[in-house]
Amino acid sequence: MSSYIIEGGKKLEGEVTVSGSKNASLPIIAATILNPGITRLYNIPNIHDTQITLEILKYLGCKIKKINGKIEIDSKNITKKEIPEHLMSQMRSTVILAGAIIGRFKEAKFSYPGGCDIGARPIDLHLAAFKKLGINIIEDAGYIICKADEIKGENINLDFPSVGATENIILASIFAEGVTQITNAAMEPEIVDLAKCLNKMGAKIEGAGTNIIKITGVKKLKDISYKVMEDRIEAGTLLCAGAITGGNICINYSTPEHITPILNKLEEAGCKININTGKVYMQAPKKLKAVDIKTMPYPGFPTDMQSIFASILTTAKGTSVIIENIFENRYRYVSELKKMGAKITTEGKTAIIKGVRKLSGTKVKSTDLRGGASMVLVGLIAKGTTTVTNIEHILRGYEGLEKKLKKLGAQIYIDED
Ligand code: UD1
């Protein structure tokens, strides 16, 4: 297991470029299964989660070429419709592949997905939606076997606007007979990106980005090239890294409207934000102010930024209250930040953070992707050396995080074990 070694105390300054979005790349790579031809994708981040997804596509029979930042996926000769347990368990979003395989072949076999340990992550909404589309589901020896004679468009109301379930319904119903309508659909920008890519391929998806999405079944898709959107959570993480160090940074990022709640909270904490074409500038005050946060589905404050924001509030002036409304076990990082001197108490959905003057470097263990990133950020201001172990969690979702932080002046390197 590798570690990040961080020497705290450097103010971040300068400019970095945000990578392609992890959460848009995963469903878009899955979408290429639907086209029995060639899809060329740009801006896919080179991270563990995209590598695993591509590995599963290869296992299914896709041919994959990587040429200068472009990934070419040839899905003509898919021979398998099953995702083996050892690949499925590597991450939760593998479940998205099920929707794409079913969409193309009307059958799929997979086990329950894995992923970050941030609470129960059931797939009941996905399976209920599949059933509504006329897909028969049998659970056998840990595997879920899906089969349909015909996938039929239906009205599907989601009990909760689940991102994954919304994407899975879209993927499964691209070739459905008639119209599928999702109400209470998730509205995340990554869903809009998936719909844009599929529509370019010839699908007919309307309303992505609103809570009602309509998918009219089409007969076939065509070969395209597509550039995946930028990663809004990475953008937020880099801005917070600048903010916690009292820094002055600029990120090359062209869709600031996707991070409005993050920018608003940074401003509330005392940061100056300036937006110019393709760039977001952030100048932090000497001392940040406490702010309260409630995570919500998009366009609310993203749960993926909860731990990141908590890290910057550890030394803010005053007391901040965070309420995590999306996942039930997303405070596992707190005990690690406490080892560094943070004053945080949690109860149920709530975390209360009392800003302290000083934090100290020590050895902490990355608990999950975003929790691990919060430890890196605290390491940037902690006195002395911080060692963040188990950074495999962080490498799942951030492309070259330490390179970007280094470019901004941080003292950070990877210790390979
Ligand atoms: C996606 C993101 C993840 C983000 C999350 C919420 C990807 C690859 N991951 O995850 O980074 O944190 O959205 O913005 O895009 N739920 C059920 N039953 C289901 C499905 C979900 O109860 O069948 C619950 C979950 O347990 C959770 C909530 O709904 O409490 C939100 O989950 P969901 O929106 O589905 O998140 P993911 O798609 O897994």
Short mmCIF file of C-alpha atoms and ligand atoms in Angstrom, two decimals:
data_model
loop_
_atom_site.label_atom_id
_atom_site.label_comp_id
_atom_site.label_asym_id
_atom_site.label_seq_id
_atom_site.Cartn_x
_atom_site.Cartn_y
_atom_site.Cartn_z
CA MET A 1 0.00 0.00 0.00
CA SER A 2 1.44 3.40 -1.00
CA SER A 3 1.41 6.57 1.10
CA TYR A 4 1.53 10.31 0.54
CA ILE A 5 4.20 12.08 2.52
CA ILE A 6 3.36 15.75 3.05
CA GLU A 7 5.39 18.52 4.69
CA GLY A 8 2.84 21.08 5.84
CA GLY A 9 3.08 24.85 5.81
CA LYS A 10 3.39 25.88 2.16
CA LYS A 11 0.96 28.45 0.81
CA LEU A 12 -0.38 27.24 -2.55
CA GLU A 13 0.02 29.57 -5.52
CA GLY A 14 -0.24 29.22 -9.28
CA GLU A 15 -2.40 27.56 -11.89
CA VAL A 16 -3.51 23.96 -12.54
CA THR A 17 -5.77 22.23 -15.00
CA VAL A 18 -8.71 20.09 -13.90
CA SER A 19 -8.87 16.56 -15.37
CA GLY A 20 -11.81 14.81 -17.03
CA SER A 21 -14.66 13.76 -14.79
CA LYS A 22 -14.50 10.34 -13.12
CA ASN A 23 -18.25 10.20 -12.55
CA ALA A 24 -19.04 11.14 -16.16
CA SER A 25 -16.39 8.84 -17.64
CA LEU A 26 -17.74 5.70 -15.99
CA PRO A 27 -21.28 5.76 -17.46
CA ILE A 28 -19.94 7.08 -20.78
CA ILE A 29 -17.47 4.20 -21.08
CA ALA A 30 -20.41 1.90 -20.25
CA ALA A 31 -22.47 3.58 -22.99
CA THR A 32 -19.94 2.52 -25.64
CA ILE A 33 -21.15 -1.08 -25.09
CA LEU A 34 -24.46 -0.05 -26.70
CA ASN A 35 -22.84 0.81 -30.03
CA PRO A 36 -21.64 -2.25 -31.96
CA GLY A 37 -18.95 -0.10 -33.56
CA ILE A 38 -16.19 2.29 -32.56
CA THR A 39 -16.45 5.12 -30.03
CA ARG A 40 -13.57 7.54 -29.45
CA LEU A 41 -13.44 9.18 -26.04
CA TYR A 42 -11.30 12.16 -25.01
CA ASN A 43 -10.51 13.50 -21.54
CA ILE A 44 -11.01 10.19 -19.70
CA PRO A 45 -8.90 10.49 -16.51
CA ASN A 46 -6.23 7.85 -16.05
CA ILE A 47 -7.34 6.60 -12.64
CA HIS A 48 -8.00 3.21 -11.09
CA ASP A 49 -11.81 3.38 -11.57
CA THR A 50 -11.62 4.06 -15.32
CA GLN A 51 -8.91 1.38 -15.68
CA ILE A 52 -11.16 -1.21 -14.00
CA THR A 53 -14.12 -0.22 -16.18
CA LEU A 54 -12.00 -0.60 -19.32
CA GLU A 55 -10.70 -3.94 -18.04
CA ILE A 56 -14.27 -5.19 -17.72
CA LEU A 57 -15.04 -4.02 -21.27
CA LYS A 58 -12.00 -5.97 -22.48
CA TYR A 59 -13.21 -9.03 -20.58
CA LEU A 60 -16.59 -8.69 -22.37
CA GLY A 61 -14.81 -8.70 -25.74
CA CYS A 62 -14.30 -5.01 -26.57
CA LYS A 63 -11.05 -3.98 -28.21
CA ILE A 64 -9.46 -0.96 -26.58
CA LYS A 65 -6.73 1.30 -27.94
CA LYS A 66 -5.21 4.23 -26.08
CA ILE A 67 -3.64 6.82 -28.38
CA ASN A 68 -2.36 10.19 -27.05
CA GLY A 69 -5.06 10.82 -24.48
CA LYS A 70 -7.77 9.34 -26.68
CA ILE A 71 -9.41 6.00 -25.93
CA GLU A 72 -10.87 4.07 -28.82
CA ILE A 73 -13.38 1.39 -27.87
CA ASP A 74 -14.48 -1.16 -30.45
CA SER A 75 -17.58 -2.94 -29.11
CA LYS A 76 -18.40 -4.89 -32.31
CA ASN A 77 -17.61 -8.33 -30.98
CA ILE A 78 -18.84 -8.54 -27.42
CA THR A 79 -18.93 -12.23 -26.54
CA LYS A 80 -19.74 -12.20 -22.83
CA LYS A 81 -22.72 -10.76 -21.01
CA GLU A 82 -21.48 -11.51 -17.53
CA ILE A 83 -19.35 -9.41 -15.16
CA PRO A 84 -17.29 -11.67 -12.91
CA GLU A 85 -17.37 -11.10 -9.15
CA HIS A 86 -13.66 -10.21 -8.83
CA LEU A 87 -14.10 -7.27 -11.24
CA MET A 88 -17.59 -6.30 -10.10
CA SER A 89 -16.47 -5.98 -6.47
CA GLN A 90 -13.76 -3.42 -7.28
CA MET A 91 -16.12 -0.47 -7.42
CA ARG A 92 -19.77 0.40 -7.11
CA SER A 93 -20.28 1.99 -10.48
CA THR A 94 -19.72 -1.35 -12.21
CA VAL A 95 -23.48 -1.68 -11.78
CA ILE A 96 -23.83 0.89 -14.60
CA LEU A 97 -22.30 -1.66 -16.96
CA ALA A 98 -25.26 -3.94 -16.25
CA GLY A 99 -27.68 -1.37 -17.71
CA ALA A 100 -25.58 -1.04 -20.85
CA ILE A 101 -25.20 -4.82 -21.34
CA ILE A 102 -28.94 -5.34 -20.82
CA GLY A 103 -29.69 -2.41 -23.15
CA ARG A 104 -27.71 -4.05 -25.95
CA PHE A 105 -28.34 -7.78 -25.40
CA LYS A 106 -31.52 -7.90 -23.25
CA GLU A 107 -29.57 -9.99 -20.75
CA ALA A 108 -26.78 -9.61 -18.20
CA LYS A 109 -25.34 -11.42 -15.20
CA PHE A 110 -23.50 -9.65 -12.38
CA SER A 111 -22.92 -9.74 -8.63
CA TYR A 112 -23.54 -6.97 -6.09
CA PRO A 113 -21.10 -4.09 -6.73
CA GLY A 114 -18.29 -2.95 -4.40
CA GLY A 115 -16.94 0.57 -3.90
CA CYS A 116 -16.13 3.03 -1.14
CA ASP A 117 -17.27 1.99 2.29
CA ILE A 118 -19.44 5.01 3.04
CA GLY A 119 -22.61 3.30 4.19
CA ALA A 120 -25.15 0.87 2.79
CA ARG A 121 -25.22 1.33 -0.96
CA PRO A 122 -28.14 -0.78 -2.11
CA ILE A 123 -29.16 -1.18 -5.73
CA ASP A 124 -32.85 -1.72 -5.06
CA LEU A 125 -33.85 1.33 -7.14
CA HIS A 126 -31.82 0.03 -10.10
CA LEU A 127 -33.41 -3.42 -9.92
CA ALA A 128 -36.96 -2.09 -9.40
CA ALA A 129 -36.51 0.09 -12.49
CA PHE A 130 -35.18 -2.84 -14.56
CA LYS A 131 -38.27 -4.84 -13.55
CA LYS A 132 -40.54 -1.99 -14.67
CA LEU A 133 -38.83 -2.06 -18.07
CA GLY A 134 -39.91 -5.70 -18.43
CA ILE A 135 -36.60 -7.23 -17.37
CA ASN A 136 -36.91 -10.44 -15.40
CA ILE A 137 -34.51 -10.62 -12.45
CA ILE A 138 -33.37 -13.79 -10.69
CA GLU A 139 -30.88 -13.86 -7.82
CA ASP A 140 -28.81 -17.02 -7.79
CA ALA A 141 -25.68 -17.88 -5.75
CA GLY A 142 -24.74 -14.22 -5.23
CA TYR A 143 -25.35 -13.33 -8.87
CA ILE A 144 -28.15 -11.23 -10.32
CA ILE A 145 -29.37 -12.60 -13.63
CA CYS A 146 -31.36 -10.23 -15.84
CA LYS A 147 -33.25 -11.32 -18.95
CA ALA A 148 -35.97 -9.77 -21.09
CA ASP A 149 -37.81 -10.85 -24.22
CA GLU A 150 -38.39 -7.23 -24.93
CA ILE A 151 -37.49 -4.03 -23.07
CA LYS A 152 -40.58 -1.84 -22.96
CA GLY A 153 -40.65 1.90 -22.29
CA GLU A 154 -42.39 2.74 -19.00
CA ASN A 155 -42.95 5.55 -16.52
CA ILE A 156 -40.48 5.11 -13.68
CA ASN A 157 -40.69 7.25 -10.58
CA LEU A 158 -37.57 7.08 -8.42
CA ASP A 159 -38.15 7.16 -4.64
CA PHE A 160 -34.84 9.06 -4.41
CA PRO A 161 -33.04 10.86 -7.28
CA SER A 162 -30.25 8.27 -7.43
CA VAL A 163 -27.49 9.19 -9.87
CA GLY A 164 -26.59 5.58 -10.67
CA ALA A 165 -30.19 4.42 -11.04
CA THR A 166 -31.00 7.34 -13.39
CA GLU A 167 -27.96 6.46 -15.54
CA ASN A 168 -28.79 2.76 -15.51
CA ILE A 169 -32.37 3.39 -16.67
CA ILE A 170 -31.11 5.61 -19.50
CA LEU A 171 -28.61 2.96 -20.63
CA ALA A 172 -31.08 0.07 -20.38
CA SER A 173 -33.82 1.86 -22.32
CA ILE A 174 -31.92 3.30 -25.32
CA PHE A 175 -33.34 0.58 -27.64
CA ALA A 176 -36.58 0.02 -25.68
CA GLU A 177 -39.89 -0.27 -27.44
CA GLY A 178 -41.65 3.12 -26.97
CA VAL A 179 -40.94 5.87 -24.46
CA THR A 180 -39.36 5.60 -21.01
CA GLN A 181 -40.00 8.48 -18.65
CA ILE A 182 -38.05 8.91 -15.42
CA THR A 183 -39.60 11.21 -12.82
CA ASN A 184 -37.66 12.41 -9.77
CA ALA A 185 -34.58 11.76 -11.91
CA ALA A 186 -31.16 12.86 -10.64
CA MET A 187 -30.10 16.17 -12.23
CA GLU A 188 -26.30 15.93 -11.88
CA PRO A 189 -24.18 17.39 -14.73
CA GLU A 190 -22.68 13.93 -15.27
CA ILE A 191 -26.13 12.73 -16.35
CA VAL A 192 -26.35 15.58 -18.84
CA ASP A 193 -22.91 14.57 -20.18
CA LEU A 194 -24.01 10.94 -20.56
CA ALA A 195 -27.18 12.05 -22.39
CA LYS A 196 -25.19 14.40 -24.66
CA CYS A 197 -22.82 11.59 -25.59
CA LEU A 198 -25.64 9.11 -26.24
CA ASN A 199 -27.64 11.66 -28.24
CA LYS A 200 -24.54 12.28 -30.38
CA MET A 201 -24.51 8.51 -30.97
CA GLY A 202 -28.11 8.74 -32.19
CA ALA A 203 -30.14 8.13 -29.02
CA LYS A 204 -33.19 10.24 -28.22
CA ILE A 205 -32.97 11.53 -24.65
CA GLU A 206 -34.77 14.68 -23.58
CA GLY A 207 -34.81 16.53 -20.27
CA ALA A 208 -31.42 15.44 -18.87
CA GLY A 209 -30.48 17.98 -16.19
CA THR A 210 -34.11 18.29 -15.08
CA ASN A 211 -36.04 15.91 -12.85
CA ILE A 212 -38.02 14.46 -15.76
CA ILE A 213 -36.07 12.57 -18.41
CA LYS A 214 -37.70 11.08 -21.50
CA ILE A 215 -35.97 8.37 -23.53
CA THR A 216 -37.53 7.41 -26.85
CA GLY A 217 -36.24 4.05 -28.02
CA VAL A 218 -34.15 4.08 -31.22
CA LYS A 219 -33.11 1.21 -33.49
CA LYS A 220 -29.36 1.75 -33.61
CA LEU A 221 -26.47 4.00 -32.64
CA LYS A 222 -23.51 5.27 -34.67
CA ASP A 223 -19.74 5.74 -34.21
CA ILE A 224 -18.74 9.07 -32.66
CA SER A 225 -15.95 10.96 -30.90
CA TYR A 226 -16.79 12.57 -27.57
CA LYS A 227 -14.94 14.72 -25.03
CA VAL A 228 -15.94 14.03 -21.44
CA MET A 229 -16.71 17.00 -19.14
CA GLU A 230 -14.28 18.25 -16.48
CA ASP A 231 -14.35 16.86 -12.96
CA ARG A 232 -16.30 19.23 -10.72
CA ILE A 233 -15.26 17.43 -7.53
CA GLU A 234 -11.59 17.66 -8.46
CA ALA A 235 -12.14 21.37 -9.22
CA GLY A 236 -13.66 21.82 -5.75
CA THR A 237 -10.88 19.82 -4.10
CA LEU A 238 -8.12 21.93 -5.70
CA LEU A 239 -9.86 25.17 -4.71
CA CYS A 240 -10.19 23.90 -1.14
CA ALA A 241 -6.50 22.91 -1.15
CA GLY A 242 -5.70 26.52 -2.05
CA ALA A 243 -8.16 27.83 0.55
CA ILE A 244 -6.87 25.78 3.51
CA THR A 245 -3.32 27.06 2.93
CA GLY A 246 -4.41 30.72 2.68
CA GLY A 247 -3.28 30.54 -0.93
CA ASN A 248 -3.98 32.28 -4.19
CA ILE A 249 -4.65 29.86 -7.05
CA CYS A 250 -6.30 29.58 -10.44
CA ILE A 251 -7.86 26.46 -11.90
CA ASN A 252 -8.40 25.95 -15.59
CA TYR A 253 -12.02 24.91 -15.49
CA SER A 254 -14.68 25.98 -17.94
CA THR A 255 -17.94 25.09 -16.18
CA PRO A 256 -18.01 27.08 -12.91
CA GLU A 257 -21.82 26.86 -12.98
CA HIS A 258 -21.42 23.20 -11.96
CA ILE A 259 -19.68 24.18 -8.73
CA THR A 260 -21.86 27.12 -7.66
CA PRO A 261 -22.62 25.70 -4.17
CA ILE A 262 -18.90 25.10 -3.58
CA LEU A 263 -17.94 28.60 -4.76
CA ASN A 264 -20.71 30.11 -2.60
CA LYS A 265 -19.44 28.32 0.51
CA LEU A 266 -15.84 29.31 -0.22
CA GLU A 267 -16.98 32.94 -0.48
CA GLU A 268 -18.94 32.60 2.75
CA ALA A 269 -15.73 31.32 4.36
CA GLY A 270 -13.99 34.51 3.26
CA CYS A 271 -12.38 33.55 -0.08
CA LYS A 272 -12.45 35.90 -3.06
CA ILE A 273 -13.61 34.14 -6.21
CA ASN A 274 -13.21 35.54 -9.71
CA ILE A 275 -14.40 33.84 -12.84
CA ASN A 276 -12.95 34.52 -16.26
CA THR A 277 -13.41 32.50 -19.44
CA GLY A 278 -12.17 29.00 -18.68
CA LYS A 279 -10.60 30.00 -15.37
CA VAL A 280 -11.63 30.23 -11.73
CA TYR A 281 -9.41 32.36 -9.47
CA MET A 282 -9.48 31.89 -5.71
CA GLN A 283 -7.76 34.07 -3.15
CA ALA A 284 -8.06 32.87 0.43
CA PRO A 285 -8.01 35.06 3.52
CA LYS A 286 -5.38 34.58 6.25
CA LYS A 287 -7.99 32.81 8.31
CA LEU A 288 -11.14 31.16 6.96
CA LYS A 289 -14.51 31.67 8.66
CA ALA A 290 -16.74 28.82 9.88
CA VAL A 291 -19.63 27.90 7.56
CA ASP A 292 -22.51 25.43 7.78
CA ILE A 293 -23.12 22.84 5.09
CA LYS A 294 -25.94 20.47 4.19
CA THR A 295 -25.29 17.93 1.45
CA MET A 296 -28.10 17.54 -1.08
CA PRO A 297 -28.67 16.05 -4.53
CA TYR A 298 -27.57 18.40 -7.37
CA PRO A 299 -27.91 21.41 -7.54
CA GLY A 300 -27.33 21.26 -3.76
CA PHE A 301 -23.96 20.98 -2.04
CA PRO A 302 -22.37 17.69 -3.23
CA THR A 303 -21.82 14.90 -0.73
CA ASP A 304 -18.50 14.17 -2.46
CA MET A 305 -17.24 17.58 -1.22
CA GLN A 306 -18.40 17.08 2.37
CA SER A 307 -15.16 15.68 3.81
CA ILE A 308 -13.06 18.04 1.67
CA PHE A 309 -14.90 21.05 3.05
CA ALA A 310 -14.73 19.66 6.58
CA SER A 311 -10.94 19.62 6.26
CA ILE A 312 -10.77 23.34 5.47
CA LEU A 313 -13.07 24.15 8.40
CA THR A 314 -10.77 22.46 10.92
CA THR A 315 -8.78 25.68 11.33
CA ALA A 316 -11.54 28.17 10.47
CA LYS A 317 -12.59 30.84 12.97
CA GLY A 318 -15.67 29.61 14.82
CA THR A 319 -17.81 26.49 14.80
CA SER A 320 -19.17 24.86 11.64
CA VAL A 321 -22.03 22.39 11.39
CA ILE A 322 -22.21 19.83 8.59
CA ILE A 323 -25.25 17.71 7.83
CA GLU A 324 -24.72 14.73 5.52
CA ASN A 325 -28.04 13.87 3.91
CA ILE A 326 -27.00 11.45 1.16
CA PHE A 327 -24.86 8.66 2.66
CA GLU A 328 -25.20 7.27 6.15
CA ASN A 329 -21.58 6.51 6.99
CA ARG A 330 -19.58 9.32 5.50
CA TYR A 331 -17.70 10.47 8.62
CA ARG A 332 -15.16 7.68 8.85
CA TYR A 333 -12.37 10.13 8.03
CA VAL A 334 -13.14 12.16 11.18
CA SER A 335 -11.22 9.92 13.59
CA GLU A 336 -8.13 10.34 11.39
CA LEU A 337 -8.42 14.16 11.28
CA LYS A 338 -8.78 14.10 15.07
CA LYS A 339 -5.39 12.38 15.30
CA MET A 340 -3.99 15.53 13.68
CA GLY A 341 -5.61 17.75 16.30
CA ALA A 342 -8.95 18.58 14.64
CA LYS A 343 -11.88 19.15 17.01
CA ILE A 344 -14.82 17.36 15.41
CA THR A 345 -17.74 15.57 17.00
CA THR A 346 -20.26 13.55 15.04
CA GLU A 347 -23.68 12.24 15.79
CA GLY A 348 -25.77 10.56 13.11
CA LYS A 349 -25.92 12.86 10.09
CA THR A 350 -24.26 15.79 11.90
CA ALA A 351 -20.65 16.82 12.36
CA ILE A 352 -19.67 19.80 14.48
CA ILE A 353 -16.25 21.29 13.78
CA LYS A 354 -14.61 23.73 16.16
CA GLY A 355 -11.81 25.56 14.41
CA VAL A 356 -8.41 25.13 16.09
CA ARG A 357 -5.26 27.22 15.76
CA LYS A 358 -2.88 24.44 14.94
CA LEU A 359 -2.83 20.94 13.49
CA SER A 360 0.04 18.48 13.67
CA GLY A 361 1.33 16.03 11.10
CA THR A 362 1.09 12.35 11.97
CA LYS A 363 0.32 9.01 10.31
CA VAL A 364 -3.29 8.71 9.14
CA LYS A 365 -5.06 6.06 7.12
CA SER A 366 -7.14 6.90 4.10
CA THR A 367 -10.64 5.50 4.71
CA ASP A 368 -12.26 6.17 1.33
CA LEU A 369 -11.70 8.31 -1.77
CA ARG A 370 -12.92 11.70 -0.55
CA GLY A 371 -12.10 11.04 3.11
CA GLY A 372 -8.52 10.31 2.06
CA ALA A 373 -8.39 13.57 0.08
CA SER A 374 -9.50 15.49 3.20
CA MET A 375 -6.47 14.09 5.07
CA VAL A 376 -4.15 15.27 2.28
CA LEU A 377 -5.61 18.78 2.55
CA VAL A 378 -5.14 18.90 6.31
CA GLY A 379 -1.60 17.61 5.78
CA LEU A 380 -0.92 20.74 3.71
CA ILE A 381 -1.23 22.95 6.81
CA ALA A 382 -0.31 20.56 9.60
CA LYS A 383 2.95 21.24 11.41
CA GLY A 384 5.60 18.72 10.43
CA THR A 385 5.15 15.58 8.36
CA THR A 386 1.85 13.91 7.54
CA THR A 387 1.82 10.37 6.17
CA VAL A 388 -1.45 9.38 4.52
CA THR A 389 -1.44 5.60 4.07
CA ASN A 390 -3.71 3.43 1.90
CA ILE A 391 -3.79 6.06 -0.83
CA GLU A 392 -5.13 3.47 -3.28
CA HIS A 393 -8.53 4.88 -2.25
CA ILE A 394 -7.45 8.35 -3.40
CA LEU A 395 -5.87 7.08 -6.62
CA ARG A 396 -9.24 5.52 -7.52
CA GLY A 397 -10.63 8.95 -8.25
CA TYR A 398 -7.98 11.68 -8.57
CA GLU A 399 -5.65 11.88 -11.55
CA GLY A 400 -2.18 12.97 -10.40
CA LEU A 401 -3.39 14.81 -7.31
CA GLU A 402 0.12 15.05 -5.86
CA LYS A 403 1.52 16.36 -9.17
CA LYS A 404 -1.10 19.11 -9.25
CA LEU A 405 -0.54 20.05 -5.60
CA LYS A 406 3.22 20.05 -6.18
CA LYS A 407 2.77 22.38 -9.16
CA LEU A 408 0.98 24.76 -6.78
CA GLY A 409 3.94 24.63 -4.39
CA ALA A 410 2.98 21.85 -1.95
CA GLN A 411 5.64 19.52 -0.61
CA ILE A 412 4.12 16.13 -1.29
CA TYR A 413 5.37 12.88 -2.75
CA ILE A 414 4.31 9.25 -3.03
CA ASP A 415 6.10 6.62 -1.01
CA GLU A 416 5.58 3.30 -2.84
CA ASP A 417 5.58 0.36 -0.47
C1 UD1 B 1 -22.93 8.73 -7.48
C2 UD1 B 1 -21.49 9.13 -7.55
C3 UD1 B 1 -20.92 9.42 -6.16
C4 UD1 B 1 -21.80 10.42 -5.44
C5 UD1 B 1 -23.26 10.01 -5.47
C6 UD1 B 1 -24.21 11.04 -4.90
C7 UD1 B 1 -20.67 7.97 -9.50
C8 UD1 B 1 -19.78 6.93 -10.05
N1 UD1 B 1 -20.73 8.08 -8.18
O1 UD1 B 1 -22.98 7.52 -6.72
O2 UD1 B 1 -19.60 9.92 -6.30
O3 UD1 B 1 -21.39 10.51 -4.08
O4 UD1 B 1 -23.68 9.75 -6.83
O5 UD1 B 1 -24.06 12.23 -5.56
O6 UD1 B 1 -21.27 8.73 -10.24
N2 UD1 B 1 -29.67 4.42 -3.06
C9 UD1 B 1 -30.58 3.46 -2.69
N3 UD1 B 1 -30.92 2.51 -3.60
C10 UD1 B 1 -30.40 2.47 -4.85
C11 UD1 B 1 -29.47 3.46 -5.23
C12 UD1 B 1 -29.12 4.44 -4.31
O7 UD1 B 1 -31.07 3.46 -1.56
O8 UD1 B 1 -30.76 1.56 -5.63
C13 UD1 B 1 -29.25 5.45 -2.09
C14 UD1 B 1 -27.77 5.32 -1.71
O9 UD1 B 1 -27.57 4.35 -0.71
C15 UD1 B 1 -27.44 6.70 -1.25
C16 UD1 B 1 -28.32 7.59 -2.15
O10 UD1 B 1 -29.34 6.73 -2.67
O11 UD1 B 1 -27.81 6.88 0.10
C17 UD1 B 1 -27.56 8.24 -3.29
O12 UD1 B 1 -26.99 7.26 -4.10
P1 UD1 B 1 -26.76 7.45 -5.67
O13 UD1 B 1 -27.24 8.80 -6.10
O14 UD1 B 1 -27.29 6.26 -6.35
O15 UD1 B 1 -25.18 7.43 -5.73
P2 UD1 B 1 -24.27 6.62 -6.71
O16 UD1 B 1 -24.87 6.61 -8.08
O17 UD1 B 1 -23.89 5.35 -6.08
#
